[in-house]
Short mmCIF file of N, CA and C and ligand atoms in Angstrom, two decimals:
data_model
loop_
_atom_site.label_atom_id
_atom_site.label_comp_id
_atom_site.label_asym_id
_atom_site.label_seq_id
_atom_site.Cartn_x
_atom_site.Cartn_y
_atom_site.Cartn_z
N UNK A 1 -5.58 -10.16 21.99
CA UNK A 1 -5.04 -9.23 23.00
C UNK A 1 -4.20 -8.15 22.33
N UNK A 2 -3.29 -8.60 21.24
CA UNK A 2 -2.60 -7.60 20.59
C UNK A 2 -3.49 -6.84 20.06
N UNK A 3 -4.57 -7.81 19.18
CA UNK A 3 -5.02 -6.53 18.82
C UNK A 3 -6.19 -5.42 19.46
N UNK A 4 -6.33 -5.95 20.60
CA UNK A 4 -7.21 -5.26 21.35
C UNK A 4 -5.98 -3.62 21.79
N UNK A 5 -5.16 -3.98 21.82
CA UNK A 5 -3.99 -3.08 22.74
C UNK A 5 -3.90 -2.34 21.57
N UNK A 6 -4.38 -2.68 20.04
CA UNK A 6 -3.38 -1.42 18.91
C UNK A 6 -4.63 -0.64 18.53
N UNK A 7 -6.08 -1.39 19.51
CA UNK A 7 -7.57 -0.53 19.25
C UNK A 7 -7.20 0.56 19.80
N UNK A 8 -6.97 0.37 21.21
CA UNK A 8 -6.80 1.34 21.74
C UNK A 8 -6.15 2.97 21.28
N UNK A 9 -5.12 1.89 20.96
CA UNK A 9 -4.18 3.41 20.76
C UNK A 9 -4.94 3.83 19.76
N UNK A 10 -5.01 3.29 18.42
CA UNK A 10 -5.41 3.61 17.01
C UNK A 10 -6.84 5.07 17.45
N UNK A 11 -7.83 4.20 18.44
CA UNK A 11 -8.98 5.09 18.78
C UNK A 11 -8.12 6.60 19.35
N UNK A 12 -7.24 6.17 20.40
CA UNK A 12 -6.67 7.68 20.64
C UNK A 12 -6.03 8.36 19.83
N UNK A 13 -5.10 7.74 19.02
CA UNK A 13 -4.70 8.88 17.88
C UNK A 13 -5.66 9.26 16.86
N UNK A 14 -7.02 8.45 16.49
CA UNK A 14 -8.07 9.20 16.06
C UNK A 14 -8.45 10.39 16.54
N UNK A 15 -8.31 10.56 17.72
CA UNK A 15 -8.62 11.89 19.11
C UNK A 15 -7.51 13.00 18.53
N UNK A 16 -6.39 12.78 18.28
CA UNK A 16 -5.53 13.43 18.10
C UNK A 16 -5.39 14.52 17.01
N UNK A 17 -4.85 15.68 17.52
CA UNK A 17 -4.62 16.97 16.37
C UNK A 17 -3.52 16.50 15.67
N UNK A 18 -2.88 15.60 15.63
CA UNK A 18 -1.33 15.57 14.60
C UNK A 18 -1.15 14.01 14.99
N UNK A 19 -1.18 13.19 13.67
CA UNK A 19 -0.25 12.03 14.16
C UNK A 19 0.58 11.96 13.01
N UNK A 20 1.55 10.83 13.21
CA UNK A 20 3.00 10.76 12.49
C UNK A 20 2.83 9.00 11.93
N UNK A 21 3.34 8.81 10.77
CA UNK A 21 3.52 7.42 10.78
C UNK A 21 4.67 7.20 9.85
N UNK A 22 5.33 6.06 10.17
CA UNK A 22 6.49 5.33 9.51
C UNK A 22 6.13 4.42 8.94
N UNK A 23 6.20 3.63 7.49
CA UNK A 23 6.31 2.50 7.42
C UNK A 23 7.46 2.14 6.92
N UNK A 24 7.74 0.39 7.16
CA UNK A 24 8.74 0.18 6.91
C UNK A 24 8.68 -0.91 6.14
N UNK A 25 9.94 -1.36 5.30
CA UNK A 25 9.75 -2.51 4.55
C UNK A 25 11.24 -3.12 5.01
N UNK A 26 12.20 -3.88 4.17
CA UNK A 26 13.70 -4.47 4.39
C UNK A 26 14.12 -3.25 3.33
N UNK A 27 14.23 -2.80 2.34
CA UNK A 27 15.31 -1.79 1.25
C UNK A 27 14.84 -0.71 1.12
N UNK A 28 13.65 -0.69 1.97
CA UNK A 28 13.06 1.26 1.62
C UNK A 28 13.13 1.53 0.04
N UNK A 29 12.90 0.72 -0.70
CA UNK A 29 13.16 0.82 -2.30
C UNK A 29 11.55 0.61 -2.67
N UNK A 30 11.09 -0.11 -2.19
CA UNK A 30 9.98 -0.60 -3.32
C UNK A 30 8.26 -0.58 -2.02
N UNK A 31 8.24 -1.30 -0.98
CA UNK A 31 6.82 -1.09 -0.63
C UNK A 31 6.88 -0.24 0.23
N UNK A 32 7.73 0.09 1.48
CA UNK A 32 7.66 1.62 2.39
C UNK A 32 7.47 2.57 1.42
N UNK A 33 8.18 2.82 0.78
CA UNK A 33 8.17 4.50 0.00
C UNK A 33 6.48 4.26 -0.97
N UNK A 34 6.23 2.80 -1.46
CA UNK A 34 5.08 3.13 -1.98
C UNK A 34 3.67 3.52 -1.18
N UNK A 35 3.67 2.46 -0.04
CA UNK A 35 2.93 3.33 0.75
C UNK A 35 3.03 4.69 1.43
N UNK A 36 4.21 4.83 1.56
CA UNK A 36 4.31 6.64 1.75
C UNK A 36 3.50 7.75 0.43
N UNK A 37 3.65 7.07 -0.54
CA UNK A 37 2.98 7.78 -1.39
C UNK A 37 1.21 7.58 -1.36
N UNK A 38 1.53 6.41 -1.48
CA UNK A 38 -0.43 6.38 -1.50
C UNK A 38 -0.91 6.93 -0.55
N UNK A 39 -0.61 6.67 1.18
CA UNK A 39 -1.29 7.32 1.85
C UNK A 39 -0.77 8.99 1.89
N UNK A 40 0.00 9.60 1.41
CA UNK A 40 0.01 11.24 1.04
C UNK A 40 -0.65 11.34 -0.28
N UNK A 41 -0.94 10.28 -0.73
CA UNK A 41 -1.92 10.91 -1.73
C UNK A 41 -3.38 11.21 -0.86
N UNK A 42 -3.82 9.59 -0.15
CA UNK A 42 -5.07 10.23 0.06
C UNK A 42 -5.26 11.35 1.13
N UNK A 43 -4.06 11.49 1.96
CA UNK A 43 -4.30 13.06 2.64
C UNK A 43 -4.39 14.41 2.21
N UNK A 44 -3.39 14.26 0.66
CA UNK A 44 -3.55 15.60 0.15
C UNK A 44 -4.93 15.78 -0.81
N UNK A 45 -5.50 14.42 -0.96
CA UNK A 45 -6.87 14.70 -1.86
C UNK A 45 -8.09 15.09 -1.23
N UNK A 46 -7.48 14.99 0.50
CA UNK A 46 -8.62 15.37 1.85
C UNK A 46 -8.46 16.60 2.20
N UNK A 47 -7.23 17.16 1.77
CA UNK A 47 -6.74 18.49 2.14
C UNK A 47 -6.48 18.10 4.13
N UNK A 48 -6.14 17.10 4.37
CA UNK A 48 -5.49 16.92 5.89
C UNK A 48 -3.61 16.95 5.90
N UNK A 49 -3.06 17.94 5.13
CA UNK A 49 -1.60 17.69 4.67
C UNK A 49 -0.98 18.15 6.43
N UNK A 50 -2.05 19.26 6.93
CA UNK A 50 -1.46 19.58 7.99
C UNK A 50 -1.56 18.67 9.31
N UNK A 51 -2.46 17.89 9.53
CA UNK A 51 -2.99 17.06 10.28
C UNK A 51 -1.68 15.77 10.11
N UNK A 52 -0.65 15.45 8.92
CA UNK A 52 -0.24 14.64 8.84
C UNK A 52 1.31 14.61 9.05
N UNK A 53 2.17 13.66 9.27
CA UNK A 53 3.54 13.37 9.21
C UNK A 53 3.74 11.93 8.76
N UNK A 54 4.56 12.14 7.37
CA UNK A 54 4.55 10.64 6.88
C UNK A 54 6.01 10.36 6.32
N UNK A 55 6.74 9.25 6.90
CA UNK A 55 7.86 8.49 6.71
C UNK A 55 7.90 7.23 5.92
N UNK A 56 8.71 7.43 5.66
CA UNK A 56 9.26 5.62 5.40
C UNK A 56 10.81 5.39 5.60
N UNK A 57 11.11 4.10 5.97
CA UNK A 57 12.55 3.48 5.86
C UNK A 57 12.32 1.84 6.20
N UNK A 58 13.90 1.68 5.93
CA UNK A 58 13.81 0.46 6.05
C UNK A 58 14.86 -0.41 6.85
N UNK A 59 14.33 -1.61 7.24
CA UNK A 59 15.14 -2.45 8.16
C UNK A 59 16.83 -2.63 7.82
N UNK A 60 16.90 -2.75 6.63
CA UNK A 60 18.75 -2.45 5.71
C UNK A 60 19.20 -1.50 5.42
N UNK A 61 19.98 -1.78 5.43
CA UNK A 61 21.23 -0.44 4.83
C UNK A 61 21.47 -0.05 3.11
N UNK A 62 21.27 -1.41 2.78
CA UNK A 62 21.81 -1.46 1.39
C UNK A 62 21.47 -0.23 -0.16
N UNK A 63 20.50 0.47 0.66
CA UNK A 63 20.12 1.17 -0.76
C UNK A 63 19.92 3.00 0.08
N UNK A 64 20.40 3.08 1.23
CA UNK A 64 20.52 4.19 1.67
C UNK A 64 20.54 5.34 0.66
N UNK A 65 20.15 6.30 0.93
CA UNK A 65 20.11 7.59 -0.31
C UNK A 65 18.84 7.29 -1.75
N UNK A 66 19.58 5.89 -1.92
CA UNK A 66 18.53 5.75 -3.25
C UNK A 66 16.69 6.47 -3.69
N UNK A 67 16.25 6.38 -4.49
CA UNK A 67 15.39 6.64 -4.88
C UNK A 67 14.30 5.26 -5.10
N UNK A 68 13.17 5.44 -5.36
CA UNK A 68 12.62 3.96 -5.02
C UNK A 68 12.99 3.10 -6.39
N UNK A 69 12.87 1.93 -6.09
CA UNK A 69 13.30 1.04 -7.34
C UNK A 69 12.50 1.55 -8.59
N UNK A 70 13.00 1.46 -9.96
CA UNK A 70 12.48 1.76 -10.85
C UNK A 70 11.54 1.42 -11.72
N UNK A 71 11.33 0.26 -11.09
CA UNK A 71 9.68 -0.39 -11.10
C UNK A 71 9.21 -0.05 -10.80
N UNK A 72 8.95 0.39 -9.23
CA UNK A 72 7.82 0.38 -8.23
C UNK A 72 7.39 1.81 -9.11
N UNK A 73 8.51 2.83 -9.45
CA UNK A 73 8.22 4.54 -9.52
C UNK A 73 7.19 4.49 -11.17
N UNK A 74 7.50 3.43 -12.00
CA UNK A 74 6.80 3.51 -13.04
C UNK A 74 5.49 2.63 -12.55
N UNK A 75 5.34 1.71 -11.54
CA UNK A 75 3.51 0.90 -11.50
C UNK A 75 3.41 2.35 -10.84
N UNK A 76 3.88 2.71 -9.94
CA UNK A 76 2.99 4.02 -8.99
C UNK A 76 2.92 4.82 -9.96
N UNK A 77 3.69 5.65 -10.94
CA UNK A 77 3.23 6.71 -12.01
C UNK A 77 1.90 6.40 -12.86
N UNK A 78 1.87 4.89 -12.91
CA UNK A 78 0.66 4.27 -13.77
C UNK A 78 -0.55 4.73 -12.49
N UNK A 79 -0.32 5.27 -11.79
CA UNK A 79 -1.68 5.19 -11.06
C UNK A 79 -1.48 7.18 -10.41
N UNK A 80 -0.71 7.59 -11.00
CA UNK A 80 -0.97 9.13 -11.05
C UNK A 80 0.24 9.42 -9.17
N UNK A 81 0.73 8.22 -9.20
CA UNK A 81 1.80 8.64 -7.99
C UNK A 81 2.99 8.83 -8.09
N UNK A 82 3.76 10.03 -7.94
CA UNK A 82 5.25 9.82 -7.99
C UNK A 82 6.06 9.83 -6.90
N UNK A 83 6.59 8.87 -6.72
CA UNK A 83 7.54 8.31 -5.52
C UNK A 83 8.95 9.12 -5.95
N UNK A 84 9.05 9.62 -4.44
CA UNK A 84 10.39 10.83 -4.61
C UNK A 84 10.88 10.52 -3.26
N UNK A 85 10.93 9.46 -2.87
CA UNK A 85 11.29 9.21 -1.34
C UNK A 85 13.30 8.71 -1.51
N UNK A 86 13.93 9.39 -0.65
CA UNK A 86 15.17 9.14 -0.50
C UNK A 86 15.44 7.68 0.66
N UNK A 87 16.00 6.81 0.24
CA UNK A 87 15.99 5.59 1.39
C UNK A 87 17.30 5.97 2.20
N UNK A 88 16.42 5.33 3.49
CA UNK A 88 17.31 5.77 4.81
C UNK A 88 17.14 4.09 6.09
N UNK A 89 17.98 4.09 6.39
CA UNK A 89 17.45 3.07 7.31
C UNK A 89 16.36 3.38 8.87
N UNK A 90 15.87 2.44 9.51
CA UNK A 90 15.07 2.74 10.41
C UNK A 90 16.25 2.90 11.58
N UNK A 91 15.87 3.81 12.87
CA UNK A 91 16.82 4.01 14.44
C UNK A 91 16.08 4.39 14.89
N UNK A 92 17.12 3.90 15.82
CA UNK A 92 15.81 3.96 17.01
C UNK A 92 15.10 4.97 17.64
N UNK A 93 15.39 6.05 17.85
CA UNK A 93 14.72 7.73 17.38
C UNK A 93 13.75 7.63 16.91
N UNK A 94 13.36 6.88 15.96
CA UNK A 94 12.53 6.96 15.12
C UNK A 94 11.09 6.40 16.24
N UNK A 95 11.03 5.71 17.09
CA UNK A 95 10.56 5.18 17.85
C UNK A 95 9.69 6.40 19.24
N UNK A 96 10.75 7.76 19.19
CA UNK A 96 10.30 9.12 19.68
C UNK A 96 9.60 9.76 18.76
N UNK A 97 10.14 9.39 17.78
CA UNK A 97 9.56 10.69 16.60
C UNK A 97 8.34 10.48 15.82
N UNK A 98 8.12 9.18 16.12
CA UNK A 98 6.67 8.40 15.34
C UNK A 98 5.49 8.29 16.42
N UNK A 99 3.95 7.93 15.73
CA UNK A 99 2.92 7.81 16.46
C UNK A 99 3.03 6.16 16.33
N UNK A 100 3.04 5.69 14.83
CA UNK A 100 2.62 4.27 14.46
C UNK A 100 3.85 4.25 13.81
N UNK A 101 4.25 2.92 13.91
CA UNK A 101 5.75 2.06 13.00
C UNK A 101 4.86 0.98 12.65
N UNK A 102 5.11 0.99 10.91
CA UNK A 102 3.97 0.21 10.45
C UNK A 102 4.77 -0.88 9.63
N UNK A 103 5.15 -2.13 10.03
CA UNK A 103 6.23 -3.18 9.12
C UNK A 103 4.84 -3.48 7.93
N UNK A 104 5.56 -4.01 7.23
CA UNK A 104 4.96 -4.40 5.62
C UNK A 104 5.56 -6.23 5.99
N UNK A 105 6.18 -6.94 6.73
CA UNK A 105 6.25 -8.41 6.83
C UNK A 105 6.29 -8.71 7.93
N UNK A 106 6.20 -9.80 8.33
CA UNK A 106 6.85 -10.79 9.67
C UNK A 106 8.26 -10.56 10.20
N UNK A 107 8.88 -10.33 9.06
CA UNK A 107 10.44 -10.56 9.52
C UNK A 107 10.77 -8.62 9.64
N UNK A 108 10.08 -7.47 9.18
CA UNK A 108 10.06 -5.99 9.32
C UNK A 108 9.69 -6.15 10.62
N UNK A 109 8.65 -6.61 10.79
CA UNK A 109 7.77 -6.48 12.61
C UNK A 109 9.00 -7.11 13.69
N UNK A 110 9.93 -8.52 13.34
CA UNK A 110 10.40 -8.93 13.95
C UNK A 110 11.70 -8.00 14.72
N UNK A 111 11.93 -7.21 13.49
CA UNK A 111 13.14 -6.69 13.45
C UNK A 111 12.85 -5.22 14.41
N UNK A 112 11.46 -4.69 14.21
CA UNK A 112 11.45 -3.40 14.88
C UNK A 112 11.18 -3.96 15.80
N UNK A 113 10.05 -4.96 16.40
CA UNK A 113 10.19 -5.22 18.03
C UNK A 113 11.62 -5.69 18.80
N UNK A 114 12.48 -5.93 18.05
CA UNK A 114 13.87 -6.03 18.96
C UNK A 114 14.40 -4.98 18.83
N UNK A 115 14.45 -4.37 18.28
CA UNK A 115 14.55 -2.62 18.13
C UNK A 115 14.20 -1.90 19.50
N UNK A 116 12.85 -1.71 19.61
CA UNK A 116 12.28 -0.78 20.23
C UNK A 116 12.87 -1.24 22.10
N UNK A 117 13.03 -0.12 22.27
CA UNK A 117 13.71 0.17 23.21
C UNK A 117 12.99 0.52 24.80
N UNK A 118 11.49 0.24 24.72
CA UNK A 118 10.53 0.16 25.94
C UNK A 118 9.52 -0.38 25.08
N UNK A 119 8.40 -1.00 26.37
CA UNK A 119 7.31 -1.43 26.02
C UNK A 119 6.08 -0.64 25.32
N UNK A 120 6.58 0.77 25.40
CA UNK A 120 5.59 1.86 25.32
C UNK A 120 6.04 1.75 23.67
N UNK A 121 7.45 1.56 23.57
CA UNK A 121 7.69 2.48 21.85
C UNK A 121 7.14 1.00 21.18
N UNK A 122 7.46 -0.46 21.22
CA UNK A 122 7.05 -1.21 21.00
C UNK A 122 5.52 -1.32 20.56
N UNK A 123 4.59 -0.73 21.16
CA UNK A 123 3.15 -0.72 21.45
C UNK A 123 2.78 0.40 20.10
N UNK A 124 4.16 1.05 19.48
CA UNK A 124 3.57 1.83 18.33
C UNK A 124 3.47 0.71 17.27
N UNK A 125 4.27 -0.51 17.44
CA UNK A 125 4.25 -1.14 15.87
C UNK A 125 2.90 -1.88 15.48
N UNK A 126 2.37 -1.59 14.02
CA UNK A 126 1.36 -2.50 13.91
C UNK A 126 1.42 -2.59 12.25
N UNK A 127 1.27 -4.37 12.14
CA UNK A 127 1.72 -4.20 10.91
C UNK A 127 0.42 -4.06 9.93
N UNK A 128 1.34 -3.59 8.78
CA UNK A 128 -0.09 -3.24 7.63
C UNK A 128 -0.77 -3.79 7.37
N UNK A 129 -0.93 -5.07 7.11
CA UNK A 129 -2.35 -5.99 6.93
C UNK A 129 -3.21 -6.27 8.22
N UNK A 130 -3.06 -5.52 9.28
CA UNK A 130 -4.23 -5.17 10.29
C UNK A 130 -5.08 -4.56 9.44
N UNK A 131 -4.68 -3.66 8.56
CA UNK A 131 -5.47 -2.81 8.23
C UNK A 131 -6.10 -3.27 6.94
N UNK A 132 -6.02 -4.41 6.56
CA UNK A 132 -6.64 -5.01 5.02
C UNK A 132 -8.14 -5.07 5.02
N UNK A 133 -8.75 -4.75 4.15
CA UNK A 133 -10.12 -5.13 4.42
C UNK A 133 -10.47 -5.64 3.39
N UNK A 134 -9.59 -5.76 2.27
CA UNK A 134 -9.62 -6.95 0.72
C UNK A 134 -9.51 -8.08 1.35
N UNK A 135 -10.05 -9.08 0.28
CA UNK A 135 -10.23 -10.23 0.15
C UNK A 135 -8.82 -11.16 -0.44
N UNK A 136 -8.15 -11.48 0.25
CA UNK A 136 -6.48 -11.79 -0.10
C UNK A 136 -6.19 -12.88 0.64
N UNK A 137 -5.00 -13.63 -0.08
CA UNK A 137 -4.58 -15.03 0.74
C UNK A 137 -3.14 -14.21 1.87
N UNK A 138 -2.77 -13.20 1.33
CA UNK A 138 -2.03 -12.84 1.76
C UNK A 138 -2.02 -11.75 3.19
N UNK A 139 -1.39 -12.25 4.52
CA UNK A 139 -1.23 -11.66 5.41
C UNK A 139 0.00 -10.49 6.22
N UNK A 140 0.82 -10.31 4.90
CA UNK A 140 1.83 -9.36 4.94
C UNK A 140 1.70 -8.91 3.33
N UNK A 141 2.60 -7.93 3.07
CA UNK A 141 2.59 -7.36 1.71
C UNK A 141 3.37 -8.17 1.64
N UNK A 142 3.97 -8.85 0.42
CA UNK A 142 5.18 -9.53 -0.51
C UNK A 142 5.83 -8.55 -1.33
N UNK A 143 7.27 -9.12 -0.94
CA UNK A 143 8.53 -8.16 -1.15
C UNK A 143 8.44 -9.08 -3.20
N UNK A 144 8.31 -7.89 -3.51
CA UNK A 144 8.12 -7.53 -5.47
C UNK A 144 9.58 -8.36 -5.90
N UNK A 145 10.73 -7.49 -4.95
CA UNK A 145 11.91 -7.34 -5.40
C UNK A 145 12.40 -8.32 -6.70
N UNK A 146 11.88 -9.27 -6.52
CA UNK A 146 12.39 -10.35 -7.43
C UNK A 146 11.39 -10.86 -8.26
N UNK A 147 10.28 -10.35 -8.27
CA UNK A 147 8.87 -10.54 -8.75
C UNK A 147 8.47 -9.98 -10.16
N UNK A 148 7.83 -9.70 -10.80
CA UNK A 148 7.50 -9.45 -12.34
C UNK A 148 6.52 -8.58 -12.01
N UNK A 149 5.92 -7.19 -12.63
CA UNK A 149 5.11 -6.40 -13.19
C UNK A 149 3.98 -7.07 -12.34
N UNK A 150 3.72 -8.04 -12.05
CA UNK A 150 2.17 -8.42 -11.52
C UNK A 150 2.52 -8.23 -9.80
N UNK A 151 3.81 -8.54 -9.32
CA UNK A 151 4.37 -8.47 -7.51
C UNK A 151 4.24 -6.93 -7.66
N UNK A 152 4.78 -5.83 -8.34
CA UNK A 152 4.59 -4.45 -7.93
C UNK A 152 3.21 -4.37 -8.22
N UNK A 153 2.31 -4.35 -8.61
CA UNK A 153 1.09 -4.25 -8.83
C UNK A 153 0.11 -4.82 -7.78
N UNK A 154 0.35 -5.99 -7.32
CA UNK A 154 -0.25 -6.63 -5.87
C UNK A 154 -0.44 -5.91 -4.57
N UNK A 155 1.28 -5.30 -4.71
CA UNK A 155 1.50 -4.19 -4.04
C UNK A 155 1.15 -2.82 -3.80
N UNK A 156 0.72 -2.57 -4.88
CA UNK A 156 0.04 -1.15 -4.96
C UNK A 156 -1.41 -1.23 -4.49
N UNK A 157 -1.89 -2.33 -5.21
CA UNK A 157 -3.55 -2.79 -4.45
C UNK A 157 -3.54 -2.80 -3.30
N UNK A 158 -2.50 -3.67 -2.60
CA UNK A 158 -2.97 -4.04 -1.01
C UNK A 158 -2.44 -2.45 -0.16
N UNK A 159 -1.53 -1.90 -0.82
CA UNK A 159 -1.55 -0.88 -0.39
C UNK A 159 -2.81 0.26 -0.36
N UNK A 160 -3.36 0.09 -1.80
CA UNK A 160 -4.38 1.05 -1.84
C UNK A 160 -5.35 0.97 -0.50
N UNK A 161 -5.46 -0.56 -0.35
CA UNK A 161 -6.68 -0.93 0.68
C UNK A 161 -6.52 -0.93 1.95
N UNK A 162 -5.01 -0.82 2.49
CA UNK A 162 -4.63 -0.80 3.51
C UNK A 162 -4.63 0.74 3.97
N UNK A 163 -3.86 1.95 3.27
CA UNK A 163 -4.17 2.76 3.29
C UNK A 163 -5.22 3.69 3.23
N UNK A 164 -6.39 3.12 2.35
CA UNK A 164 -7.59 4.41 2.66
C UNK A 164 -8.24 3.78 4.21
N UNK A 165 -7.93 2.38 4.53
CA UNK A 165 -8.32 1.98 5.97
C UNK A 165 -7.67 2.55 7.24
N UNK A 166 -6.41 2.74 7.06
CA UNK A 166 -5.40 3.27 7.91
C UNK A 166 -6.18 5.09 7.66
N UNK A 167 -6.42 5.38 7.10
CA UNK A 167 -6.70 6.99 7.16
C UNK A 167 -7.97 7.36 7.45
N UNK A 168 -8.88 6.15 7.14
CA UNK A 168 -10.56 6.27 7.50
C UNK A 168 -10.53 5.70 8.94
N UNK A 169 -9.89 5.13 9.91
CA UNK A 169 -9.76 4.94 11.38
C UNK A 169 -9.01 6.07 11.85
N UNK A 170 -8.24 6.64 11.40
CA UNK A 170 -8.11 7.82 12.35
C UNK A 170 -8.00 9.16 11.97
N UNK A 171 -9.25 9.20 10.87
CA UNK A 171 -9.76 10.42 10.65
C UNK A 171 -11.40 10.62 11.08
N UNK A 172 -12.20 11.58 12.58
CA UNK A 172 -12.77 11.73 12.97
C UNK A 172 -14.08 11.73 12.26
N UNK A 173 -15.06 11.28 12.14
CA UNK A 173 -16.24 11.35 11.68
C UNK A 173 -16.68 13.01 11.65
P1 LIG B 1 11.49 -3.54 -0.19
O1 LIG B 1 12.07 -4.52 -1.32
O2 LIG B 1 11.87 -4.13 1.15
O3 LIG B 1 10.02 -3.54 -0.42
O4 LIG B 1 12.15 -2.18 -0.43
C1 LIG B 1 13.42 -4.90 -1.37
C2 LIG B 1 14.33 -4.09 -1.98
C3 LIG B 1 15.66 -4.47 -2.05
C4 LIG B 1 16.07 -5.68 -1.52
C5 LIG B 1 15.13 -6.50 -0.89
C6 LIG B 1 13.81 -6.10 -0.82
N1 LIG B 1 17.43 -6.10 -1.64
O5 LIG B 1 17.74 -7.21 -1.19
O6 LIG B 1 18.26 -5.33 -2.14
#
């Protein structure tokens, strides 16, 4: 049923001249800002820069202003991406100002659905491994933070795959 309800929308903002997306992680340090990059990479390699609006933040406070962790900015440079994202936390505004609020865990999703402030803004969240179409044990991204060179790297994959899926559903044939 949920996911029948995020077809929907997903098909209508395919319809759409402009959509917006947020993702979010817990520190806006390491997997929001990386998927902010991958998927502006693959929009600017489509030339759709105008067609797009892309965010990230995160469920904490703790690294506000920062720049992304200094891991994540060297695996993403290894793959020709540079992460220049300033961390900010998620509000609830953000809930007007977005098409899709996209959590990266269980406990991101948990946190924006008590967030959202009607059933309508609620109905934007969908989390990123809807969009997986790899072959993975894993059903949320895993937070690196404490992880070794192989957790940022997991991350960049499932991102890769999540993202060219997220941009090939709602970019028009
Ligand atoms: P992120 O990773 O949610 O992917 O940005 C984390 C970054 C920092 C912390 C936790 C997760 N932290 O506890 O500071």
């Amino acid at each position: 049923m949920q996911k029948h309800r995020s077809d929907k929308r997903l098909a209508e903002l395919a319809a759409a001249p402009h959509i917006s997306v947020l993702f979010v992680c817990l520190g806006n340090i390491c997997r929001s800002p990386a998927a902010e990059g991958v998927l502006r990479d693959i929009v600017d390699r489509n030339g759709a820069q105008d067609r797009w609006t892309i965010d990230s933040a995160g469920t904490g406070d703790y690294h506000t202003g920062d720049l992304p962790d200094r891991r994540m900015r060297v695996h993403a440079r290894m793959r020709g991406l540079e992460l220049t994202h300033h961390a900010r936390q998620v509000r609830e505004a953000d809930f007007d100002d977005f098409d899709l609020i996209i959590p990266m865990d269980a406990s991101n999703e948990r946190h924006l659905r008590r967030m959202a402030p009607t059933p309508e803004a609620e109905s934007k969240i969908i989390p990123m491994m809807d969009f997986c179409t790899m072959a993975t044990c894993y059903d949320y991204v895993p937070d690196p933070y404490y992880e070794g060179s192989e957790g940022f790297e997991l991350v960049l994959d499932l991102l890769a795959d999540t993202c060219s899926n997220l941009y090939t559903t709602l970019t028009p044939r």
